[in-house]
Structure formats: C-alpha cells, structure tokens
Coordinates of C-alpha atoms in Angstrom, one line a residue:
X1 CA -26.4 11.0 27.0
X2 CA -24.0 8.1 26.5
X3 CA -22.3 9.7 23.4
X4 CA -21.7 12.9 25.3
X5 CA -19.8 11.3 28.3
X6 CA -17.6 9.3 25.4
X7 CA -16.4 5.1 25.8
X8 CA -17.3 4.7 29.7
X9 CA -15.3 1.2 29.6
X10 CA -11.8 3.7 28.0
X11 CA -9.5 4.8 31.0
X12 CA -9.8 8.7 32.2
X13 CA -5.9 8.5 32.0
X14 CA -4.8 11.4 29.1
X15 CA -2.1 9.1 28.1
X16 CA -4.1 5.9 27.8
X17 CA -3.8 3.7 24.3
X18 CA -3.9 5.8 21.2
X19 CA -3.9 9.8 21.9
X20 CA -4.3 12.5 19.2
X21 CA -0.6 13.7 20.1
X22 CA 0.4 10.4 18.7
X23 CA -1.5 10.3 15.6
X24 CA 0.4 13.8 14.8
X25 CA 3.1 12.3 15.6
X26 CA 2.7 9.7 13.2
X27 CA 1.4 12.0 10.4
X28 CA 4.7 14.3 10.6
X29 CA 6.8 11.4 10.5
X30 CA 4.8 9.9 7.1
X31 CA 4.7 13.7 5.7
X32 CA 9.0 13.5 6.1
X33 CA 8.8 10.1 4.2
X34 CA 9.0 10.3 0.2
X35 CA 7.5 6.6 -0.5
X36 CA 3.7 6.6 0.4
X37 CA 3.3 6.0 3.9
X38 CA 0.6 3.3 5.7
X39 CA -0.8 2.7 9.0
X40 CA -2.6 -0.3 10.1
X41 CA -4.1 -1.0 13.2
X42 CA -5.8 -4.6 14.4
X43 CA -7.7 -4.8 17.8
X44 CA -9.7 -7.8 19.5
X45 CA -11.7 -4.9 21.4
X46 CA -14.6 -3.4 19.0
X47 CA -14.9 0.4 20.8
X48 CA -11.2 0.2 20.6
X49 CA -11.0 -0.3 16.7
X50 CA -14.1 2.2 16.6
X51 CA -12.2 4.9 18.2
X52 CA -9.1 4.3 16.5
X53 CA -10.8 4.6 13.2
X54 CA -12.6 7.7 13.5
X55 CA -9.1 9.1 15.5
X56 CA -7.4 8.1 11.8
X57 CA -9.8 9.7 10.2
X58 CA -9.9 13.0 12.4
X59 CA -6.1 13.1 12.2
X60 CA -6.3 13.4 7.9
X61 CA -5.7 10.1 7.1
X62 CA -7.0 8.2 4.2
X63 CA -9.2 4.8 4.5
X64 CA -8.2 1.9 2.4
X65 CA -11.7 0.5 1.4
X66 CA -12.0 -3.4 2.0
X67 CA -14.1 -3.7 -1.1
X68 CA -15.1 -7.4 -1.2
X69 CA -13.1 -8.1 1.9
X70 CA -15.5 -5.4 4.7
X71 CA -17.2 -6.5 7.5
X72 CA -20.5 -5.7 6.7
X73 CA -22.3 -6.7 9.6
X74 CA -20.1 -7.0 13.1
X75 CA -23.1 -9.2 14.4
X76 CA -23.0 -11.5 12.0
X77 CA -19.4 -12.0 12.3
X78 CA -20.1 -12.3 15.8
X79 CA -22.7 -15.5 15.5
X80 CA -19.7 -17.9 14.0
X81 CA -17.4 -16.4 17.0
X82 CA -17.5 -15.7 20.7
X83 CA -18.6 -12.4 21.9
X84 CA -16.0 -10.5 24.2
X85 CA -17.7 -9.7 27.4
X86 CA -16.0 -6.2 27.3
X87 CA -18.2 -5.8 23.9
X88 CA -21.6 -6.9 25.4
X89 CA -21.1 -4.9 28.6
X90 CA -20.1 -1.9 25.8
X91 CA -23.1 -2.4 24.3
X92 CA -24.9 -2.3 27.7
X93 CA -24.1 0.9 28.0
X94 CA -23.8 2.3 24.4
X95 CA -26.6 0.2 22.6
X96 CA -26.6 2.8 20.0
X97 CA -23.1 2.7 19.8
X98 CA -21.0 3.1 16.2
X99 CA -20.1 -0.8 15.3
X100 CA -16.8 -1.6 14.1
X101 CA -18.4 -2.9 10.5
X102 CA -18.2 -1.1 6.7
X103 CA -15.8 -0.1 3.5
X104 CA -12.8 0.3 6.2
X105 CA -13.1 -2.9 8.7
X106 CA -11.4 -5.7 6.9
X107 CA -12.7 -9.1 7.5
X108 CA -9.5 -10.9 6.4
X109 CA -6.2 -10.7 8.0
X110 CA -4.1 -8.2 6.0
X111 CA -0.8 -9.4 6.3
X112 CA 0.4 -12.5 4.7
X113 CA -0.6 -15.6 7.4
X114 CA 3.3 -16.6 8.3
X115 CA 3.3 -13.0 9.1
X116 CA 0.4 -12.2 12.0
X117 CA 0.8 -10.9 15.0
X118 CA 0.9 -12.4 18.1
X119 CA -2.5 -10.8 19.3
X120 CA -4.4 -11.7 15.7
X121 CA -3.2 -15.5 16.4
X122 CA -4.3 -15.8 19.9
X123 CA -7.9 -14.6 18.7
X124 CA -8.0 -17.2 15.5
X125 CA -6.8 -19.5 17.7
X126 CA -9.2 -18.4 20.2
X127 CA -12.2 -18.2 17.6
X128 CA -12.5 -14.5 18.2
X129 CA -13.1 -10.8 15.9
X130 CA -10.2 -9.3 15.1
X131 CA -11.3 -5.9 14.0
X132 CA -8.6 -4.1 11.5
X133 CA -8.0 -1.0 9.3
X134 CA -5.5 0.4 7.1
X135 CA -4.9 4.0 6.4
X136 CA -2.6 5.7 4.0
X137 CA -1.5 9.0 4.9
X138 CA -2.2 11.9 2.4
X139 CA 0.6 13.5 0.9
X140 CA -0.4 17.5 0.2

C-alpha cells in the first residue's frame, strides 16, 4: 500500500527537508520565548506542504484556521493555475493521497505583499499554488 511505503517522490536521506529533530527543535526554542511564538511555512510542492502540516501538528503545534481565507478545494485552485508535474506524477502514485486543502491551507498570501518571499513571487509570477500554513506554538 502506497500510504505504508510513505511520499515515494521524498528523498530516503534522514536529513532531507523538514525532520522531526527540527520541529523539537523549534518547539524548545518557542517554549523559551515569553511572547506567543508562530511558525509559518509556504511551499510550491503539495506533498511537501501535506507533510509539513501533519509534522506541525504531530510536533504539538496549534493550526491557525484560514476561516474565509482556506483552500477548500486544491483542484479547484488548480483549474485557474498550472499543475506542477511533481504533483500529477504524486498523484500517480498516491491518487488517494491527503490534499493540501481545508481550515489550515491559506489561499491568500499571509504576509503583507511588499513583504513575500522570493519563492511565493516566482510562483505568482509564474501563475502557480503556493500552498501555506501558520502554526502557533502552545504554551503549557
């Protein structure tokens, strides 16, 4: 089964992108912090943002709902935007894949516009998804 063997397109490499180690990492460092501490993550690569998000979420992290601002359908957003081949050859092999769409994918840029990143430019420039979250660590 597809789900059992995890992303087939993610590198075998331990160190690759985003580990678990890191997300402790960043949750110690946010527990030391007395101000309420936030972590936002943008991605043109859907099983990217997918596997960030649930990492978040496994690490104790709080979502920070989109409200009227979620993607509530990735395919949709893909119609009005061209498809990455990296996502239909994911879908190839996952087709029952968890989509980078609900309360905690925002469909607008979350930083003001004079302040985007170099990556979420290239893709609006590009007319391409730019699939975000923001988390807010929980203080206990």
């Amino acid at each position: 089964e597809a789900s059992e063997r995890g992303n087939l397109q993610l590198p075998s490499a331990e160190n690759f992108m985003v580990t678990s180690k890191l997300f402790e990492l960043i949750s110690a460092l946010a527990a030391n912090d007395t101000n309420e501490s936030y972590f936002m993550f943008q991605t043109k690569c859907e099983d990217v943002a997918v596997y960030l998000k649930n990492e978040c979420l496994s690490s104790g992290m709080e979502g920070i709902t989109a409200g009227d601002k979620a993607v509530e359908n990735i395919d949709t957003i893909y119609s009005q935007k061209s498809v990455p081949k990296r996502v239909k050859e994911w879908l190839r092999i996952e087709p029952l894949a968890e989509r980078a769409e609900g309360n905690l994918f925002w469909s607008q840029p979350l930083l003001p516009l004079d302040c985007l990143p170099e990556t979420e430019v290239q893709c609006l420039s590009e007319n391409k998804a730019v699939h975000r979250c923001l988390f807010k660590y929980k203080n206990t």
